PDB file of C-alpha atoms in Angstrom:
ATOM      1  CA  UNK A  72       0.000   0.000   0.000  1.00 84.00           C
ATOM      2  CA  UNK A  73       1.314   3.432  -0.954  1.00 89.00           C
ATOM      3  CA  UNK A  74       1.586   6.047   1.766  1.00 95.00           C
ATOM      4  CA  UNK A  75       1.606   9.686   0.743  1.00 97.00           C
ATOM      5  CA  UNK A  76       2.602  12.721   2.808  1.00 97.00           C
ATOM      6  CA  UNK A  77       2.132  16.243   1.482  1.00 97.00           C
ATOM      7  CA  UNK A  78       4.000  19.364   2.564  1.00 97.00           C
ATOM      8  CA  UNK A  79       4.576  22.924   1.412  1.00 97.00           C
ATOM      9  CA  UNK A  80       1.161  24.470   1.830  1.00 96.00           C
ATOM     10  CA  UNK A  81       0.651  27.845   3.432  1.00 97.00           C
ATOM     11  CA  UNK A  82      -0.748  31.326   3.042  1.00 98.00           C
ATOM     12  CA  UNK A  83       0.301  33.645   0.243  1.00 98.00           C
ATOM     13  CA  UNK A  84      -0.945  36.795  -1.420  1.00 98.00           C
ATOM     14  CA  UNK A  85      -2.412  36.765  -4.897  1.00 98.00           C
ATOM     15  CA  UNK A  86       0.314  36.633  -7.517  1.00 98.00           C
ATOM     16  CA  UNK A  87       2.632  34.722  -5.229  1.00 98.00           C
ATOM     17  CA  UNK A  88       4.072  31.211  -5.522  1.00 98.00           C
ATOM     18  CA  UNK A  89       4.154  28.009  -3.526  1.00 98.00           C
ATOM     19  CA  UNK A  90       5.728  24.605  -4.103  1.00 98.00           C
ATOM     20  CA  UNK A  91       3.979  21.529  -2.815  1.00 98.00           C
ATOM     21  CA  UNK A  92       5.761  18.235  -2.249  1.00 98.00           C
ATOM     22  CA  UNK A  93       4.445  14.723  -1.754  1.00 98.00           C
ATOM     23  CA  UNK A  94       6.654  11.978  -0.374  1.00 97.00           C
ATOM     24  CA  UNK A  95       5.573   8.469  -1.349  1.00 96.00           C
ATOM     25  CA  UNK A  96       6.651   5.072  -0.075  1.00 94.00           C
ATOM     26  CA  UNK A  97       7.147   4.094  -3.722  1.00 86.00           C
ATOM     27  CA  UNK A  98       6.513   5.665  -7.132  1.00 81.00           C
ATOM     28  CA  UNK A  99       3.285   4.578  -8.734  1.00 87.00           C
ATOM     29  CA  UNK A 100       2.667   4.659 -12.494  1.00 91.00           C
ATOM     30  CA  UNK A 101       0.547   7.771 -12.073  1.00 95.00           C
ATOM     31  CA  UNK A 102       0.657  10.536  -9.478  1.00 96.00           C
ATOM     32  CA  UNK A 103      -1.560  13.563  -9.271  1.00 98.00           C
ATOM     33  CA  UNK A 104      -2.686  16.587  -7.332  1.00 98.00           C
ATOM     34  CA  UNK A 105      -6.309  17.215  -6.510  1.00 98.00           C
ATOM     35  CA  UNK A 106      -7.859  20.046  -4.551  1.00 98.00           C
ATOM     36  CA  UNK A 107     -11.057  20.674  -2.673  1.00 98.00           C
ATOM     37  CA  UNK A 108     -12.405  24.017  -1.562  1.00 96.00           C
ATOM     38  CA  UNK A 109     -15.078  24.317   1.155  1.00 92.00           C
ATOM     39  CA  UNK A 110     -18.492  23.462  -0.243  1.00 94.00           C
ATOM     40  CA  UNK A 111     -17.085  22.279  -3.556  1.00 96.00           C
ATOM     41  CA  UNK A 112     -16.324  18.898  -5.060  1.00 96.00           C
ATOM     42  CA  UNK A 113     -12.796  17.579  -5.249  1.00 96.00           C
ATOM     43  CA  UNK A 114     -11.240  18.456  -8.598  1.00 97.00           C
ATOM     44  CA  UNK A 115      -8.186  17.236 -10.437  1.00 97.00           C
ATOM     45  CA  UNK A 116      -5.404  19.790 -10.778  1.00 98.00           C
ATOM     46  CA  UNK A 117      -2.594  17.960 -12.566  1.00 98.00           C
ATOM     47  CA  UNK A 118      -1.368  14.436 -13.244  1.00 97.00           C
ATOM     48  CA  UNK A 119       1.952  12.932 -14.312  1.00 97.00           C
ATOM     49  CA  UNK A 120       2.825   9.399 -15.357  1.00 95.00           C
ATOM     50  CA  UNK A 121       6.097   7.595 -14.752  1.00 91.00           C
ATOM     51  CA  UNK A 122       7.176   8.334 -18.340  1.00 91.00           C
ATOM     52  CA  UNK A 123       6.541  12.058 -17.908  1.00 92.00           C
ATOM     53  CA  UNK A 124       3.174  12.490 -19.587  1.00 94.00           C
ATOM     54  CA  UNK A 125       1.292  15.352 -17.959  1.00 96.00           C
ATOM     55  CA  UNK A 126      -2.193  16.781 -18.006  1.00 97.00           C
ATOM     56  CA  UNK A 127      -3.557  19.911 -16.322  1.00 97.00           C
ATOM     57  CA  UNK A 128      -6.924  21.331 -15.453  1.00 97.00           C
ATOM     58  CA  UNK A 129      -7.746  24.294 -17.684  1.00 97.00           C
ATOM     59  CA  UNK A 130      -7.911  26.559 -14.653  1.00 97.00           C
ATOM     60  CA  UNK A 131      -4.214  26.055 -13.832  1.00 98.00           C
ATOM     61  CA  UNK A 132      -2.609  25.687 -17.271  1.00 98.00           C
ATOM     62  CA  UNK A 133       0.335  28.017 -17.685  1.00 97.00           C
ATOM     63  CA  UNK A 134       0.533  28.712 -13.939  1.00 98.00           C
ATOM     64  CA  UNK A 135       1.131  25.314 -12.314  1.00 98.00           C
ATOM     65  CA  UNK A 136       3.785  22.729 -13.135  1.00 98.00           C
ATOM     66  CA  UNK A 137       3.711  19.131 -11.965  1.00 98.00           C
ATOM     67  CA  UNK A 138       6.902  17.098 -11.764  1.00 97.00           C
ATOM     68  CA  UNK A 139       8.223  13.991 -10.095  1.00 96.00           C
ATOM     69  CA  UNK A 140      11.540  12.582  -8.960  1.00 94.00           C
ATOM     70  CA  UNK A 141      11.231   8.820  -9.289  1.00 90.00           C
ATOM     71  CA  UNK A 142      14.548   8.214  -7.533  1.00 91.00           C
ATOM     72  CA  UNK A 143      13.256  10.069  -4.468  1.00 93.00           C
ATOM     73  CA  UNK A 144       9.644   8.852  -4.801  1.00 93.00           C
ATOM     74  CA  UNK A 145       8.548  12.481  -4.597  1.00 96.00           C
ATOM     75  CA  UNK A 146       5.902  14.448  -6.441  1.00 97.00           C
ATOM     76  CA  UNK A 147       5.925  18.235  -6.778  1.00 98.00           C
ATOM     77  CA  UNK A 148       3.540  20.985  -7.765  1.00 98.00           C
ATOM     78  CA  UNK A 149       5.008  24.397  -8.525  1.00 98.00           C
ATOM     79  CA  UNK A 150       2.244  26.975  -8.300  1.00 98.00           C
ATOM     80  CA  UNK A 151       2.840  30.449  -9.701  1.00 98.00           C
ATOM     81  CA  UNK A 152       0.583  33.462 -10.190  1.00 98.00           C
ATOM     82  CA  UNK A 153      -1.712  32.182  -7.480  1.00 98.00           C
ATOM     83  CA  UNK A 154      -5.267  33.456  -7.321  1.00 98.00           C
ATOM     84  CA  UNK A 155      -7.800  33.502  -4.461  1.00 97.00           C
ATOM     85  CA  UNK A 156      -9.752  30.844  -6.391  1.00 96.00           C
ATOM     86  CA  UNK A 157      -6.793  28.494  -5.874  1.00 98.00           C
ATOM     87  CA  UNK A 158      -7.548  28.422  -2.146  1.00 98.00           C
ATOM     88  CA  UNK A 159      -8.240  24.805  -1.191  1.00 98.00           C
ATOM     89  CA  UNK A 160      -6.952  21.709   0.513  1.00 98.00           C
ATOM     90  CA  UNK A 161      -4.515  20.076  -1.884  1.00 98.00           C
ATOM     91  CA  UNK A 162      -4.210  16.301  -1.961  1.00 98.00           C
ATOM     92  CA  UNK A 163      -1.595  14.044  -3.457  1.00 98.00           C
ATOM     93  CA  UNK A 164      -2.893  10.854  -5.064  1.00 97.00           C
ATOM     94  CA  UNK A 165      -1.384   7.760  -6.647  1.00 96.00           C
ATOM     95  CA  UNK A 166      -2.699   5.209  -9.109  1.00 94.00           C
ATOM     96  CA  UNK A 167      -1.567   2.293 -11.227  1.00 90.00           C
ATOM     97  CA  UNK A 168      -4.592   2.600 -13.504  1.00 89.00           C
ATOM     98  CA  UNK A 169      -4.079   3.125 -17.235  1.00 87.00           C
ATOM     99  CA  UNK A 170      -6.986   5.615 -17.060  1.00 89.00           C
ATOM    100  CA  UNK A 171      -5.370   7.878 -14.493  1.00 90.00           C
ATOM    101  CA  UNK A 172      -4.680  10.678 -16.987  1.00 89.00           C
ATOM    102  CA  UNK A 173      -8.402  11.338 -17.122  1.00 91.00           C
ATOM    103  CA  UNK A 174      -7.733  13.071 -13.787  1.00 92.00           C
ATOM    104  CA  UNK A 175     -10.785  11.597 -12.139  1.00 93.00           C
ATOM    105  CA  UNK A 176     -10.606  10.892  -8.413  1.00 93.00           C
ATOM    106  CA  UNK A 177     -12.260   7.484  -8.827  1.00 93.00           C
ATOM    107  CA  UNK A 178      -9.183   6.125 -10.624  1.00 94.00           C
ATOM    108  CA  UNK A 179      -6.857   6.923  -7.721  1.00 95.00           C
ATOM    109  CA  UNK A 180      -6.601   4.380  -4.918  1.00 94.00           C
ATOM    110  CA  UNK A 181      -4.133   6.109  -2.633  1.00 96.00           C
ATOM    111  CA  UNK A 182      -4.444   9.525  -1.039  1.00 97.00           C
ATOM    112  CA  UNK A 183      -2.505  11.776   1.271  1.00 97.00           C
ATOM    113  CA  UNK A 184      -3.986  13.743   4.165  1.00 97.00           C
ATOM    114  CA  UNK A 185      -3.793  17.057   2.357  1.00 97.00           C
ATOM    115  CA  UNK A 186      -2.056  20.391   2.764  1.00 98.00           C
ATOM    116  CA  UNK A 187      -3.894  23.717   2.940  1.00 98.00           C
ATOM    117  CA  UNK A 188      -3.223  26.486   0.439  1.00 98.00           C
ATOM    118  CA  UNK A 189      -4.745  29.893   1.145  1.00 98.00           C
ATOM    119  CA  UNK A 190      -4.423  32.782  -1.305  1.00 98.00           C
ATOM    120  CA  UNK A 191      -5.510  36.215  -0.165  1.00 97.00           C
ATOM    121  CA  UNK A 192      -6.427  39.103  -2.441  1.00 94.00           C
TER     122      UNK A 192
END
């Protein structure tokens, strides 16, 4: 069973940057970031496969970059030009499903506890 631990969340002003990290007990085929704001459904932010294929939600394209270090079993999310709408709990997720690039939460079996990101205007 994969264990995931996120870090790097915090509070930042609009336009600022944060880098999230997720330490995993081993690197799955697919790793992703999801987020959930109060009163909203969990949404996929970005996904990356072990061969480097990536996919982003339209709302973060051009601002967020997902990457992974397979040797360190670590996933990253560089977030630039942050907006108040990016405020949410961010979760790391892992999957060995071939359908993981659809960025749907149902295809991810393993989840971290989350790290809070708050962006003020």
